[in-house]
């Protein structure tokens, strides 16, 4: 296969990573943006989403699509409710203090991780994709008769991977719509701008915080359900999404949703392309190096605003 | 009627207010005067429920609002224009007003009435709050508070940093609010601005009540201003 088809293949793999990463990182960014809480347990909410998806998919008989689509609804809901309970019982009691909530979410990370190990076990388990048709991709070629297309060997993707990209794009559009077009979004943005003034204008800030923490965790769980037919559910699977989400959120600008999505696309695509041509480890090294450069030369991130 | 009964409040272990009492009748403008750090802004925050009271109580129209959770205080009919405006940045002028309107479920006609007081804001509805000039930001801060149809209004240095023409405009709006029966508690550094609009003045010193007198009496005797404000 020539270089061109290889790049297309790597880009498609990167687009899947970018889509799932964007969903996960937007959840983290939303929580930090509105609540100023750095949620170290965000990756474990992702892991819980995948584990619950496995339980739901295995608990339901019939076509794999039944279990998968049930998991797509149940896992984010359960994880969201759990996160809201965590907010009300732990973060609220710490008065959302930035330092103490970091320590609390580190503790939560270990509780969720070890809880999953004790109940779900150490095995990596797959969830069957609801559909998975292989789609061969055409590549253009200039010949003596003009432009023609051929199907290089190995240049293909699956219908499920394309569906993951489409689903993530739809959910991100939904989040954007919620933030910019709904009363809930207006209240969340007002709380993000000034917590005390939000209270002075009748906004129940603690209820908004619980909802935001639930939505953030639910988005991570949704991303995990989408990726679990490709990656398998495992109790340690939360570490990579957490690291990459922090990389994305720092590059995009803490609390900036458009910045988070753009950074997820950059990191996801570069991760896919570098992983195909070189190695996944090099991809992570370069992403971390990029974070270092951003922190040195543009600490507020690409789309963030410098604090006054 | 807004009434503060012997309130004490502070930040952590630092007590700022010590058994401060005052009352503002409907259609009255009461001004709090005092040196920097005397506790004027702390009084405003304590009344709004943004600082917990150590002791004492705050009443609005016979209801003890200091027992309410902070987000219920504005819903009882208390509007707040904070020092430094503190608009919701990132939100448009219309969205800032919308936050005010939804506080007590005010109708669209309230927005039209408020915009009639500040016609310049009508031209800026889609503009982001932080891109307005200083004077327009102050107008928006007041308009946002008026959108809740307040029974009582707390104004913390509303003319700070404004040019004279804008100060006049703000002063006229305050006078119209008095005519409509709103009780106004005003904190202001500019003594001339205070004397031109206030009905009564309460001096505050180290968080305690100082003297109370009519603005008319203070105009005739400037010695108290020298003693409490030092200018």
Tab-separated table of C-alpha atoms in Angstrom, chain B residues 46-231:
chain	number	residue	atom	x	y	z
B	46	UNK	CA	-24.311	39.850	55.001
B	47	UNK	CA	-27.760	41.217	54.098
B	48	UNK	CA	-27.706	39.223	50.828
B	49	UNK	CA	-26.856	36.049	52.736
B	50	UNK	CA	-23.480	35.758	51.001
B	51	UNK	CA	-21.760	35.927	54.391
B	52	UNK	CA	-23.178	33.940	57.307
B	53	UNK	CA	-24.339	36.004	60.275
B	54	UNK	CA	-22.676	35.376	63.627
B	55	UNK	CA	-25.723	36.861	65.339
B	56	UNK	CA	-28.649	39.149	64.645
B	57	UNK	CA	-31.228	38.984	61.882
B	58	UNK	CA	-32.313	40.663	58.650
B	59	UNK	CA	-35.974	41.288	57.860
B	60	UNK	CA	-37.707	42.294	54.643
B	61	UNK	CA	-41.398	43.231	54.765
B	62	UNK	CA	-41.901	41.260	57.970
B	63	UNK	CA	-40.099	38.125	56.702
B	64	UNK	CA	-36.827	37.059	58.322
B	65	UNK	CA	-34.646	36.602	55.237
B	66	UNK	CA	-31.486	35.761	57.206
B	67	UNK	CA	-32.981	32.306	57.852
B	68	UNK	CA	-33.289	31.592	54.120
B	69	UNK	CA	-30.612	29.813	52.054
B	70	UNK	CA	-28.620	32.434	50.072
B	71	UNK	CA	-30.308	31.771	46.720
B	72	UNK	CA	-33.760	32.332	48.293
B	73	UNK	CA	-32.853	35.835	49.573
B	74	UNK	CA	-33.167	37.597	46.165
B	75	UNK	CA	-36.371	35.649	45.539
B	76	UNK	CA	-37.832	37.413	48.589
B	77	UNK	CA	-37.395	40.693	46.698
B	78	UNK	CA	-33.896	41.936	47.490
B	79	UNK	CA	-31.843	43.286	44.573
B	80	UNK	CA	-28.061	43.732	44.667
B	81	UNK	CA	-25.738	45.908	42.599
B	82	UNK	CA	-22.281	44.882	43.853
B	83	UNK	CA	-19.127	46.913	43.933
B	84	UNK	CA	-17.171	46.433	40.694
B	85	UNK	CA	-20.392	45.462	38.806
B	86	UNK	CA	-19.563	41.736	38.665
B	87	UNK	CA	-21.532	41.052	35.509
B	88	UNK	CA	-21.810	37.539	34.127
B	89	UNK	CA	-18.936	37.706	31.641
B	90	UNK	CA	-19.249	35.565	28.551
B	91	UNK	CA	-22.995	36.217	28.575
B	92	UNK	CA	-24.670	38.868	26.433
B	93	UNK	CA	-26.501	41.905	27.809
B	94	UNK	CA	-29.822	40.170	27.077
B	95	UNK	CA	-28.678	37.018	28.897
B	96	UNK	CA	-27.541	39.036	31.941
B	97	UNK	CA	-31.016	40.579	32.061
B	98	UNK	CA	-32.565	37.123	31.576
B	99	UNK	CA	-30.783	35.895	34.727
B	100	UNK	CA	-32.326	38.825	36.599
B	101	UNK	CA	-35.793	38.158	35.154
B	102	UNK	CA	-35.814	34.474	36.085
B	103	UNK	CA	-34.885	35.203	39.737
B	104	UNK	CA	-38.505	35.910	40.648
B	105	UNK	CA	-40.172	34.867	37.399
B	106	UNK	CA	-40.632	38.440	36.169
B	107	UNK	CA	-42.396	38.873	32.818
B	108	UNK	CA	-41.031	40.363	29.606
B	109	UNK	CA	-42.808	43.654	30.347
B	110	UNK	CA	-40.376	44.140	33.255
B	111	UNK	CA	-37.463	43.941	30.845
B	112	UNK	CA	-39.111	46.578	28.637
B	113	UNK	CA	-39.655	48.855	31.639
B	114	UNK	CA	-36.040	48.447	32.735
B	115	UNK	CA	-34.738	49.067	29.218
B	116	UNK	CA	-36.830	52.244	29.128
B	117	UNK	CA	-34.715	53.444	32.065
B	118	UNK	CA	-31.486	52.506	30.271
B	119	UNK	CA	-32.213	52.985	26.533
B	120	UNK	CA	-28.555	52.602	25.621
B	121	UNK	CA	-28.642	48.952	26.699
B	122	UNK	CA	-31.384	48.204	24.161
B	123	UNK	CA	-28.851	48.861	21.378
B	124	UNK	CA	-26.362	46.479	23.019
B	125	UNK	CA	-28.589	43.479	23.791
B	126	UNK	CA	-26.560	40.979	21.771
B	127	UNK	CA	-23.172	42.351	22.893
B	128	UNK	CA	-21.153	40.462	25.504
B	129	UNK	CA	-21.244	42.170	28.902
B	130	UNK	CA	-17.478	42.526	29.254
B	131	UNK	CA	-17.221	44.455	25.950
B	132	UNK	CA	-19.397	47.343	27.234
B	133	UNK	CA	-17.887	50.627	28.444
B	134	UNK	CA	-17.568	51.153	32.205
B	135	UNK	CA	-20.703	53.313	32.340
B	136	UNK	CA	-22.723	50.837	30.282
B	137	UNK	CA	-21.551	48.000	32.527
B	138	UNK	CA	-22.807	49.908	35.565
B	139	UNK	CA	-26.143	50.472	33.805
B	140	UNK	CA	-26.349	46.748	33.087
B	141	UNK	CA	-25.538	45.880	36.709
B	142	UNK	CA	-28.405	48.108	37.827
B	143	UNK	CA	-30.765	46.915	35.091
B	144	UNK	CA	-30.047	43.278	36.010
B	145	UNK	CA	-30.945	43.968	39.634
B	146	UNK	CA	-34.115	45.875	38.645
B	147	UNK	CA	-35.260	42.900	36.547
B	148	UNK	CA	-36.083	41.053	39.775
B	149	UNK	CA	-38.622	43.816	40.645
B	150	UNK	CA	-36.977	44.433	44.032
B	151	UNK	CA	-38.780	45.665	47.113
B	152	UNK	CA	-35.387	46.749	48.439
B	153	UNK	CA	-32.192	47.446	46.528
B	154	UNK	CA	-28.590	47.353	47.777
B	155	UNK	CA	-26.292	49.638	45.774
B	156	UNK	CA	-22.574	49.309	46.490
B	157	UNK	CA	-20.679	52.278	45.041
B	158	UNK	CA	-22.761	52.597	41.863
B	159	UNK	CA	-20.892	55.695	40.620
B	160	UNK	CA	-17.364	54.356	41.184
B	161	UNK	CA	-15.083	55.213	38.271
B	162	UNK	CA	-17.787	56.812	36.135
B	163	UNK	CA	-17.668	60.075	34.196
B	164	UNK	CA	-19.906	62.941	35.438
B	165	UNK	CA	-22.596	62.530	32.745
B	166	UNK	CA	-22.968	58.870	33.650
B	167	UNK	CA	-23.111	59.670	37.370
B	168	UNK	CA	-26.014	62.048	36.649
B	169	UNK	CA	-27.848	59.350	34.694
B	170	UNK	CA	-27.401	56.812	37.533
B	171	UNK	CA	-28.516	59.403	40.101
B	172	UNK	CA	-31.695	60.090	38.108
B	173	UNK	CA	-32.519	56.394	37.982
B	174	UNK	CA	-32.002	56.088	41.750
B	175	UNK	CA	-34.356	59.036	42.314
B	176	UNK	CA	-37.014	57.402	40.103
B	177	UNK	CA	-36.707	54.156	42.019
B	178	UNK	CA	-37.338	56.031	45.256
B	179	UNK	CA	-40.494	57.503	43.720
B	180	UNK	CA	-41.687	54.013	42.845
B	181	UNK	CA	-41.389	52.958	46.510
B	182	UNK	CA	-38.202	50.865	46.467
B	183	UNK	CA	-36.217	50.930	49.718
B	184	UNK	CA	-32.608	51.719	48.803
B	185	UNK	CA	-29.508	51.049	50.900
B	186	UNK	CA	-26.637	52.910	49.286
B	187	UNK	CA	-22.902	52.655	49.900
B	188	UNK	CA	-21.006	55.489	48.288
B	189	UNK	CA	-17.543	57.010	48.683
B	190	UNK	CA	-18.476	60.262	46.941
B	191	UNK	CA	-20.015	62.369	49.692
B	192	UNK	CA	-21.359	64.965	47.215
B	193	UNK	CA	-23.217	62.213	45.352
B	194	UNK	CA	-24.652	60.920	48.639
B	195	UNK	CA	-25.865	64.290	49.836
B	196	UNK	CA	-27.666	64.963	46.562
B	197	UNK	CA	-29.827	61.788	46.647
B	198	UNK	CA	-29.920	60.328	50.181
B	199	UNK	CA	-32.694	60.909	52.715
B	200	UNK	CA	-30.756	59.679	55.731
B	201	UNK	CA	-27.146	58.821	56.429
B	202	UNK	CA	-25.801	56.183	58.819
B	203	UNK	CA	-22.129	56.383	59.694
B	204	UNK	CA	-20.364	53.088	60.288
B	205	UNK	CA	-17.124	52.801	62.244
B	206	UNK	CA	-15.252	49.515	62.824
B	207	UNK	CA	-18.415	47.616	61.980
B	208	UNK	CA	-20.529	49.420	64.577
B	209	UNK	CA	-23.278	51.980	64.273
B	210	UNK	CA	-22.035	55.551	64.323
B	211	UNK	CA	-24.341	58.530	64.194
B	212	UNK	CA	-27.525	58.598	62.124
B	213	UNK	CA	-28.860	61.835	60.702
B	214	UNK	CA	-30.802	63.272	57.827
B	215	UNK	CA	-28.885	64.185	54.673
B	216	UNK	CA	-30.227	67.705	55.114
B	217	UNK	CA	-28.573	68.020	58.554
B	218	UNK	CA	-25.296	66.622	57.215
B	219	UNK	CA	-25.227	69.205	54.438
B	220	UNK	CA	-25.141	71.874	57.146
B	221	UNK	CA	-22.561	70.153	59.366
B	222	UNK	CA	-19.553	68.692	57.579
B	223	UNK	CA	-17.641	67.961	60.785
B	224	UNK	CA	-19.102	64.424	60.967
B	225	UNK	CA	-17.849	63.648	57.464
B	226	UNK	CA	-14.346	64.641	58.554
B	227	UNK	CA	-14.663	62.446	61.652
B	228	UNK	CA	-16.113	59.275	60.076
B	229	UNK	CA	-14.930	59.407	56.479
B	230	UNK	CA	-11.786	61.479	56.794
B	231	UNK	CA	-12.183	63.531	53.595
